[in-house]
PDB file of C-alpha atoms in Angstrom:
ATOM      1  CA  SER A   1     -10.556 -10.719  21.588  1.00 56.00           C
ATOM      2  CA  LEU A   2     -13.583  -8.877  23.069  1.00 66.00           C
ATOM      3  CA  GLY A   3     -16.098 -11.343  21.691  1.00 76.00           C
ATOM      4  CA  GLU A   4     -18.586 -11.666  18.849  1.00 81.00           C
ATOM      5  CA  ALA A   5     -21.097  -9.198  20.307  1.00 82.00           C
ATOM      6  CA  GLU A   6     -18.480  -6.434  20.420  1.00 81.00           C
ATOM      7  CA  ALA A   7     -17.357  -7.247  16.867  1.00 83.00           C
ATOM      8  CA  ASN A   8     -20.962  -7.099  15.616  1.00 84.00           C
ATOM      9  CA  LYS A   9     -21.404  -3.740  17.310  1.00 84.00           C
ATOM     10  CA  TRP A  10     -18.481  -2.109  15.502  1.00 84.00           C
ATOM     11  CA  TYR A  11     -18.419  -3.963  12.172  1.00 85.00           C
ATOM     12  CA  GLY A  12     -22.040  -5.056  11.710  1.00 82.00           C
ATOM     13  CA  GLN A  13     -23.724  -8.409  12.105  1.00 79.00           C
ATOM     14  CA  GLU A  14     -23.499 -10.762   9.140  1.00 77.00           C
ATOM     15  CA  ALA A  15     -26.615 -11.951   7.334  1.00 73.00           C
ATOM     16  CA  GLU A  16     -28.221 -15.205   8.448  1.00 72.00           C
ATOM     17  CA  SER A  17     -29.844 -17.447   5.839  1.00 64.00           C
ATOM     18  CA  GLY A  18     -33.627 -17.329   5.956  1.00 66.00           C
ATOM     19  CA  LYS A  19     -33.701 -14.364   8.331  1.00 70.00           C
ATOM     20  CA  PRO A  20     -34.558 -11.078   6.604  1.00 72.00           C
ATOM     21  CA  ASP A  21     -33.130  -7.898   8.129  1.00 71.00           C
ATOM     22  CA  SER A  22     -30.676  -9.942  10.200  1.00 69.00           C
ATOM     23  CA  THR A  23     -27.758  -7.666   9.334  1.00 77.00           C
ATOM     24  CA  THR A  24     -26.890  -4.495  11.216  1.00 78.00           C
ATOM     25  CA  GLU A  25     -25.108  -1.376   9.994  1.00 82.00           C
ATOM     26  CA  SER A  26     -21.507  -1.086  11.070  1.00 86.00           C
ATOM     27  CA  VAL A  27     -20.126   1.808  13.091  1.00 87.00           C
ATOM     28  CA  VAL A  28     -16.775   1.554  11.313  1.00 90.00           C
ATOM     29  CA  LYS A  29     -16.623   1.721   7.528  1.00 90.00           C
ATOM     30  CA  PHE A  30     -13.530   0.778   5.525  1.00 88.00           C
ATOM     31  CA  GLU A  31     -12.852   2.090   2.038  1.00 89.00           C
ATOM     32  CA  TYR A  32     -10.759   0.373  -0.617  1.00 89.00           C
ATOM     33  CA  ALA A  33      -6.984   0.535  -0.210  1.00 89.00           C
ATOM     34  CA  SER A  34      -5.092   2.620  -2.750  1.00 91.00           C
ATOM     35  CA  LEU A  35      -1.589   1.844  -3.938  1.00 94.00           C
ATOM     36  CA  LEU A  36       0.762   4.751  -3.254  1.00 96.00           C
ATOM     37  CA  TRP A  37       4.424   3.659  -3.336  1.00 97.00           C
ATOM     38  CA  LEU A  38       5.636   0.454  -4.980  1.00 96.00           C
ATOM     39  CA  PRO A  39       9.111  -0.911  -4.096  1.00 94.00           C
ATOM     40  CA  VAL A  40      11.153  -2.006  -7.117  1.00 92.00           C
ATOM     41  CA  PHE A  41      14.573  -3.645  -7.169  1.00 90.00           C
ATOM     42  CA  CYS A  42      17.203  -1.286  -8.541  1.00 87.00           C
ATOM     43  CA  PRO A  43      20.915  -2.258  -8.671  1.00 82.00           C
ATOM     44  CA  GLY A  44      22.982   0.022  -6.453  1.00 78.00           C
ATOM     45  CA  GLN A  45      20.071   1.121  -4.220  1.00 80.00           C
ATOM     46  CA  PRO A  46      18.912  -1.769  -3.785  1.00 88.00           C
ATOM     47  CA  ILE A  47      15.211  -0.735  -3.549  1.00 92.00           C
ATOM     48  CA  VAL A  48      13.530   2.346  -5.001  1.00 94.00           C
ATOM     49  CA  TRP A  49       9.904   3.236  -4.212  1.00 96.00           C
ATOM     50  CA  VAL A  50       8.028   4.265  -7.355  1.00 96.00           C
ATOM     51  CA  THR A  51       4.763   6.155  -7.859  1.00 97.00           C
ATOM     52  CA  CYS A  52       3.110   8.385 -10.454  1.00 96.00           C
ATOM     53  CA  PRO A  53       1.096  11.644 -10.393  1.00 96.00           C
ATOM     54  CA  ARG A  54      -2.259   9.820 -10.632  1.00 95.00           C
ATOM     55  CA  LEU A  55      -1.516   7.767  -7.485  1.00 96.00           C
ATOM     56  CA  LEU A  56      -0.236  10.858  -5.663  1.00 96.00           C
ATOM     57  CA  LYS A  57      -3.410  12.786  -6.530  1.00 95.00           C
ATOM     58  CA  ARG A  58      -5.518   9.927  -5.167  1.00 94.00           C
ATOM     59  CA  TYR A  59      -3.561  10.103  -1.895  1.00 94.00           C
ATOM     60  CA  GLN A  60      -3.989  13.881  -1.933  1.00 94.00           C
ATOM     61  CA  ARG A  61      -7.782  13.457  -2.121  1.00 93.00           C
ATOM     62  CA  ILE A  62      -7.711  11.063   0.843  1.00 91.00           C
ATOM     63  CA  ALA A  63      -5.318  12.923   3.154  1.00 91.00           C
ATOM     64  CA  GLY A  64      -4.843  16.359   1.628  1.00 90.00           C
ATOM     65  CA  ASP A  65      -6.867  18.207   4.274  1.00 89.00           C
ATOM     66  CA  TYR A  66      -4.981  16.629   7.174  1.00 87.00           C
ATOM     67  CA  VAL A  67      -1.300  16.493   6.136  1.00 88.00           C
ATOM     68  CA  GLN A  68       0.686  19.673   6.655  1.00 86.00           C
ATOM     69  CA  LEU A  69       3.704  20.722   4.632  1.00 87.00           C
ATOM     70  CA  LYS A  70       6.768  22.242   6.260  1.00 85.00           C
ATOM     71  CA  ASP A  71       5.602  25.754   5.330  1.00 86.00           C
ATOM     72  CA  GLY A  72       2.336  25.216   7.244  1.00 85.00           C
ATOM     73  CA  THR A  73       0.061  24.801   4.222  1.00 90.00           C
ATOM     74  CA  SER A  74      -1.957  21.654   3.605  1.00 92.00           C
ATOM     75  CA  LEU A  75      -1.072  18.878   1.205  1.00 92.00           C
ATOM     76  CA  LYS A  76      -4.343  19.604  -0.607  1.00 92.00           C
ATOM     77  CA  SER A  77      -2.896  22.844  -1.955  1.00 91.00           C
ATOM     78  CA  ALA A  78       0.413  21.303  -3.065  1.00 92.00           C
ATOM     79  CA  LYS A  79       1.250  20.461  -6.653  1.00 93.00           C
ATOM     80  CA  PRO A  80       2.238  16.785  -7.047  1.00 94.00           C
ATOM     81  CA  PRO A  81       5.888  16.287  -8.017  1.00 95.00           C
ATOM     82  CA  ALA A  82       6.606  16.314 -11.737  1.00 95.00           C
ATOM     83  CA  ASN A  83       7.534  13.188 -13.675  1.00 96.00           C
ATOM     84  CA  TYR A  84      11.074  11.875 -13.036  1.00 95.00           C
ATOM     85  CA  THR A  85      11.442  13.732  -9.748  1.00 96.00           C
ATOM     86  CA  GLY A  86      13.567  11.878  -7.204  1.00 95.00           C
ATOM     87  CA  SER A  87      13.635  12.155  -3.435  1.00 95.00           C
ATOM     88  CA  HIS A  88      16.538  13.718  -1.543  1.00 93.00           C
ATOM     89  CA  THR A  89      17.379  10.244  -0.214  1.00 93.00           C
ATOM     90  CA  LEU A  90      17.832   8.811  -3.710  1.00 91.00           C
ATOM     91  CA  LYS A  91      21.379   7.960  -4.778  1.00 86.00           C
ATOM     92  CA  ALA A  92      21.326   7.774  -8.559  1.00 82.00           C
ATOM     93  CA  LEU A  93      24.415   6.916 -10.590  1.00 79.00           C
ATOM     94  CA  ASP A  94      25.912   9.924 -12.354  1.00 79.00           C
ATOM     95  CA  ILE A  95      26.387   9.007 -16.030  1.00 77.00           C
ATOM     96  CA  ASN A  96      27.775  11.789 -18.236  1.00 78.00           C
ATOM     97  CA  GLY A  97      26.481  14.432 -15.881  1.00 75.00           C
ATOM     98  CA  GLN A  98      22.988  12.927 -15.623  1.00 82.00           C
ATOM     99  CA  PRO A  99      21.721  10.990 -12.566  1.00 89.00           C
ATOM    100  CA  LYS A 100      20.243   7.677 -13.739  1.00 89.00           C
ATOM    101  CA  LEU A 101      18.484   4.695 -12.195  1.00 89.00           C
ATOM    102  CA  PHE A 102      18.837   1.252 -13.762  1.00 87.00           C
ATOM    103  CA  PHE A 103      15.882  -1.144 -13.648  1.00 83.00           C
ATOM    104  CA  ASN A 104      15.267  -4.484 -15.352  1.00 78.00           C
ATOM    105  CA  PHE A 105      13.302  -2.713 -18.091  1.00 73.00           C
ATOM    106  CA  GLY A 106      16.011  -0.117 -18.783  1.00 81.00           C
ATOM    107  CA  PHE A 107      17.274   3.128 -17.285  1.00 86.00           C
ATOM    108  CA  LEU A 108      15.497   6.235 -16.062  1.00 89.00           C
ATOM    109  CA  THR A 109      16.978   9.733 -15.931  1.00 91.00           C
ATOM    110  CA  VAL A 110      16.214  11.644 -12.726  1.00 93.00           C
ATOM    111  CA  GLU A 111      15.543  15.200 -13.890  1.00 93.00           C
ATOM    112  CA  LYS A 112      15.461  16.829 -10.442  1.00 92.00           C
ATOM    113  CA  THR A 113      15.189  16.043  -6.746  1.00 93.00           C
ATOM    114  CA  GLN A 114      12.993  17.513  -4.010  1.00 93.00           C
ATOM    115  CA  ASP A 115      11.748  16.732  -0.519  1.00 94.00           C
ATOM    116  CA  LEU A 116       9.003  14.098  -0.952  1.00 95.00           C
ATOM    117  CA  SER A 117       8.473  13.357   2.749  1.00 93.00           C
ATOM    118  CA  ALA A 118       4.968  14.914   2.735  1.00 93.00           C
ATOM    119  CA  TRP A 119       3.910  12.311   0.158  1.00 95.00           C
ATOM    120  CA  PHE A 120       4.852   9.426   2.462  1.00 95.00           C
ATOM    121  CA  PRO A 121       2.043   8.746   4.976  1.00 93.00           C
ATOM    122  CA  LEU A 122       4.412   8.265   7.915  1.00 90.00           C
ATOM    123  CA  GLY A 123       6.670  11.183   6.971  1.00 88.00           C
ATOM    124  CA  GLU A 124       9.809   9.107   6.367  1.00 91.00           C
ATOM    125  CA  GLU A 125      11.295   9.996   2.996  1.00 94.00           C
ATOM    126  CA  LEU A 126      12.494   6.795   1.329  1.00 95.00           C
ATOM    127  CA  PRO A 127      14.631   6.514  -1.826  1.00 95.00           C
ATOM    128  CA  ALA A 128      11.914   7.230  -4.384  1.00 96.00           C
ATOM    129  CA  VAL A 129      11.109   8.470  -7.856  1.00 96.00           C
ATOM    130  CA  VAL A 130       7.958   9.642  -9.653  1.00 97.00           C
ATOM    131  CA  VAL A 131       7.345   8.204 -13.126  1.00 95.00           C
ATOM    132  CA  ALA A 132       4.744   9.068 -15.761  1.00 95.00           C
ATOM    133  CA  ASP A 133       1.166   7.771 -15.470  1.00 95.00           C
ATOM    134  CA  ASN A 134       1.542   5.683 -18.631  1.00 93.00           C
ATOM    135  CA  GLU A 135       4.663   3.955 -17.257  1.00 92.00           C
ATOM    136  CA  ILE A 136       3.460   2.799 -13.828  1.00 92.00           C
ATOM    137  CA  ALA A 137       1.523  -0.209 -15.221  1.00 90.00           C
ATOM    138  CA  MET A 138       4.680  -1.761 -16.684  1.00 89.00           C
ATOM    139  CA  ILE A 139       6.624  -1.128 -13.476  1.00 89.00           C
ATOM    140  CA  HIS A 140       3.774  -2.508 -11.342  1.00 89.00           C
ATOM    141  CA  ASP A 141       3.700  -5.705 -13.417  1.00 88.00           C
ATOM    142  CA  MET A 142       7.478  -6.082 -13.142  1.00 85.00           C
ATOM    143  CA  ALA A 143       7.460  -5.597  -9.358  1.00 87.00           C
ATOM    144  CA  LEU A 144       4.772  -8.184  -8.536  1.00 88.00           C
ATOM    145  CA  TYR A 145       5.876 -11.250  -6.577  1.00 85.00           C
ATOM    146  CA  ARG A 146       4.848 -14.450  -8.375  1.00 84.00           C
ATOM    147  CA  GLN A 147       5.097 -18.013  -7.152  1.00 80.00           C
ATOM    148  CA  SER A 148       3.618 -21.417  -7.937  1.00 79.00           C
ATOM    149  CA  ARG A 149       2.381 -23.469  -4.997  1.00 75.00           C
ATOM    150  CA  VAL A 150       1.704 -27.206  -4.888  1.00 76.00           C
ATOM    151  CA  ALA A 151       0.784 -29.922  -2.398  1.00 74.00           C
ATOM    152  CA  LEU A 152       2.163 -33.388  -3.194  1.00 75.00           C
ATOM    153  CA  ASP A 153       0.254 -36.651  -3.075  1.00 77.00           C
ATOM    154  CA  LYS A 154       1.319 -38.867  -0.155  1.00 77.00           C
ATOM    155  CA  GLU A 155       1.640 -41.977  -2.332  1.00 78.00           C
ATOM    156  CA  GLU A 156       3.183 -40.540  -5.500  1.00 78.00           C
ATOM    157  CA  LYS A 157       5.443 -37.646  -6.369  1.00 74.00           C
ATOM    158  CA  LYS A 158       2.742 -35.672  -8.121  1.00 72.00           C
ATOM    159  CA  ALA A 159       0.511 -32.754  -7.286  1.00 72.00           C
ATOM    160  CA  LYS A 160      -2.705 -33.500  -5.459  1.00 73.00           C
ATOM    161  CA  LYS A 161      -5.801 -32.916  -7.528  1.00 73.00           C
ATOM    162  CA  GLY A 162      -6.698 -29.249  -7.275  1.00 65.00           C
ATOM    163  CA  ALA A 163      -3.666 -28.489  -5.100  1.00 71.00           C
ATOM    164  CA  PHE A 164      -1.577 -26.620  -7.702  1.00 72.00           C
ATOM    165  CA  PHE A 165      -2.087 -22.889  -7.953  1.00 74.00           C
ATOM    166  CA  ASN A 166      -0.238 -19.702  -8.769  1.00 78.00           C
ATOM    167  CA  THR A 167      -0.023 -16.683  -6.501  1.00 80.00           C
ATOM    168  CA  GLU A 168       0.595 -13.058  -7.373  1.00 83.00           C
ATOM    169  CA  ALA A 169       1.222 -10.494  -4.660  1.00 86.00           C
ATOM    170  CA  LEU A 170       2.453  -6.977  -4.037  1.00 89.00           C
ATOM    171  CA  PRO A 171       6.118  -6.927  -3.007  1.00 90.00           C
ATOM    172  CA  GLU A 172       7.202  -6.511   0.602  1.00 90.00           C
ATOM    173  CA  GLY A 173       7.408  -2.828   1.511  1.00 93.00           C
ATOM    174  CA  THR A 174       4.483  -1.654  -0.627  1.00 95.00           C
ATOM    175  CA  ILE A 175       2.756   1.390   0.875  1.00 96.00           C
ATOM    176  CA  LEU A 176      -1.032   1.568   0.610  1.00 95.00           C
ATOM    177  CA  VAL A 177      -3.500   4.016   2.142  1.00 94.00           C
ATOM    178  CA  PHE A 178      -7.217   3.816   2.803  1.00 92.00           C
ATOM    179  CA  PRO A 179      -9.723   5.986   4.686  1.00 91.00           C
ATOM    180  CA  ILE A 180     -11.785   4.726   7.617  1.00 90.00           C
ATOM    181  CA  ALA A 181     -15.076   6.408   8.528  1.00 88.00           C
ATOM    182  CA  LEU A 182     -16.760   6.363  11.957  1.00 88.00           C
ATOM    183  CA  LYS A 183     -20.309   7.311  12.838  1.00 86.00           C
ATOM    184  CA  GLU A 184     -20.581  10.515  14.818  1.00 82.00           C
ATOM    185  CA  ASN A 185     -21.280  10.526  18.556  1.00 73.00           C
ATOM    186  CA  GLN A 186     -19.742   7.098  19.087  1.00 74.00           C
ATOM    187  CA  GLU A 187     -17.341   6.036  21.799  1.00 80.00           C
ATOM    188  CA  THR A 188     -13.651   5.873  20.934  1.00 83.00           C
ATOM    189  CA  TRP A 189     -12.729   3.094  18.514  1.00 85.00           C
ATOM    190  CA  GLN A 190      -9.452   1.462  19.652  1.00 84.00           C
ATOM    191  CA  PRO A 191      -8.930  -1.741  17.652  1.00 86.00           C
ATOM    192  CA  PHE A 192      -5.307  -2.044  18.852  1.00 85.00           C
ATOM    193  CA  GLY A 193      -5.866  -0.910  22.435  1.00 83.00           C
ATOM    194  CA  ALA A 194      -3.587   1.957  23.383  1.00 85.00           C
ATOM    195  CA  SER A 195      -1.383   1.435  20.304  1.00 89.00           C
ATOM    196  CA  THR A 196      -1.879   3.175  16.960  1.00 89.00           C
ATOM    197  CA  GLY A 197      -0.370   0.352  14.910  1.00 90.00           C
ATOM    198  CA  THR A 198       0.122  -3.390  14.848  1.00 91.00           C
ATOM    199  CA  ASP A 199       1.122  -6.361  12.718  1.00 91.00           C
ATOM    200  CA  ILE A 200      -1.923  -7.847  11.045  1.00 88.00           C
ATOM    201  CA  TYR A 201      -2.841 -10.411   8.410  1.00 85.00           C
ATOM    202  CA  LEU A 202      -5.212  -9.307   5.643  1.00 80.00           C
ATOM    203  CA  GLY A 203      -6.775 -11.796   3.259  1.00 77.00           C
ATOM    204  CA  GLY A 204      -7.048 -15.557   3.255  1.00 70.00           C
ATOM    205  CA  LEU A 205      -3.525 -16.736   2.375  1.00 71.00           C
ATOM    206  CA  GLU A 206      -1.748 -16.242   5.700  1.00 68.00           C
ATOM    207  CA  SER A 207      -0.965 -19.986   5.901  1.00 70.00           C
ATOM    208  CA  ILE A 208       1.481 -19.572   3.000  1.00 72.00           C
ATOM    209  CA  GLY A 209       2.906 -16.294   4.249  1.00 76.00           C
ATOM    210  CA  PHE A 210       0.860 -13.759   2.285  1.00 81.00           C
ATOM    211  CA  GLY A 211      -1.083 -10.813   3.648  1.00 83.00           C
ATOM    212  CA  HIS A 212       1.308  -9.911   6.467  1.00 87.00           C
ATOM    213  CA  CYS A 213       1.102  -6.126   6.947  1.00 90.00           C
ATOM    214  CA  TYR A 214       1.880  -3.425   9.450  1.00 92.00           C
ATOM    215  CA  LEU A 215      -1.223  -1.299   9.824  1.00 92.00           C
ATOM    216  CA  THR A 216      -0.943   2.247  11.220  1.00 92.00           C
ATOM    217  CA  LEU A 217      -3.970   4.349  12.159  1.00 90.00           C
ATOM    218  CA  LYS A 218      -3.736   8.130  11.933  1.00 85.00           C
ATOM    219  CA  GLU A 219      -6.609   9.999  13.540  1.00 73.00           C
ATOM    220  CA  VAL A 220      -7.752  13.251  11.971  1.00 64.00           C
TER     221      VAL A 220
END
């Protein structure tokens, strides 16, 4: 909204064909987003957020120096929750004295519960469970939202040439984290004005409803 010159200042000027050295270095640098908590349908919950130690350790490397635990220590010094640890907000079904969660792929026994709020970027502890590293791939594949899209020909009831495609997306409620770096000695970067968060579209499929996110900035 502040114009192309302001955008080029913060995010760098794009290259122009035939003009060497036409790009400029950005003041703001974005790193890749990392999956942290994946929402999965679970009868009786109805949604459980799932992660694994490898994803938690990646989050720990990103935010470990800046997130404080309730005892005053940093997240960097904390040991990630063990496999099959549930959050205090989880309501597992008690079957023969064992709390269990039922997913489409089978059931999972919750071996213990603990406060997992420090492992949620915004501090709100959701119904959640930690699974093993070698199990998250299957759960991730099961949780993906898949849909076929088509545009019909105006004259016949058939798909337009090249207008049939499949989409695959992360489910609504997925929590991702990514670091943002700023050059030193720069004026304050306020992409959302006075607010620290906003609704935003990421990617090129907003016309069909994909890429809608709520982005929250946490300054450290």
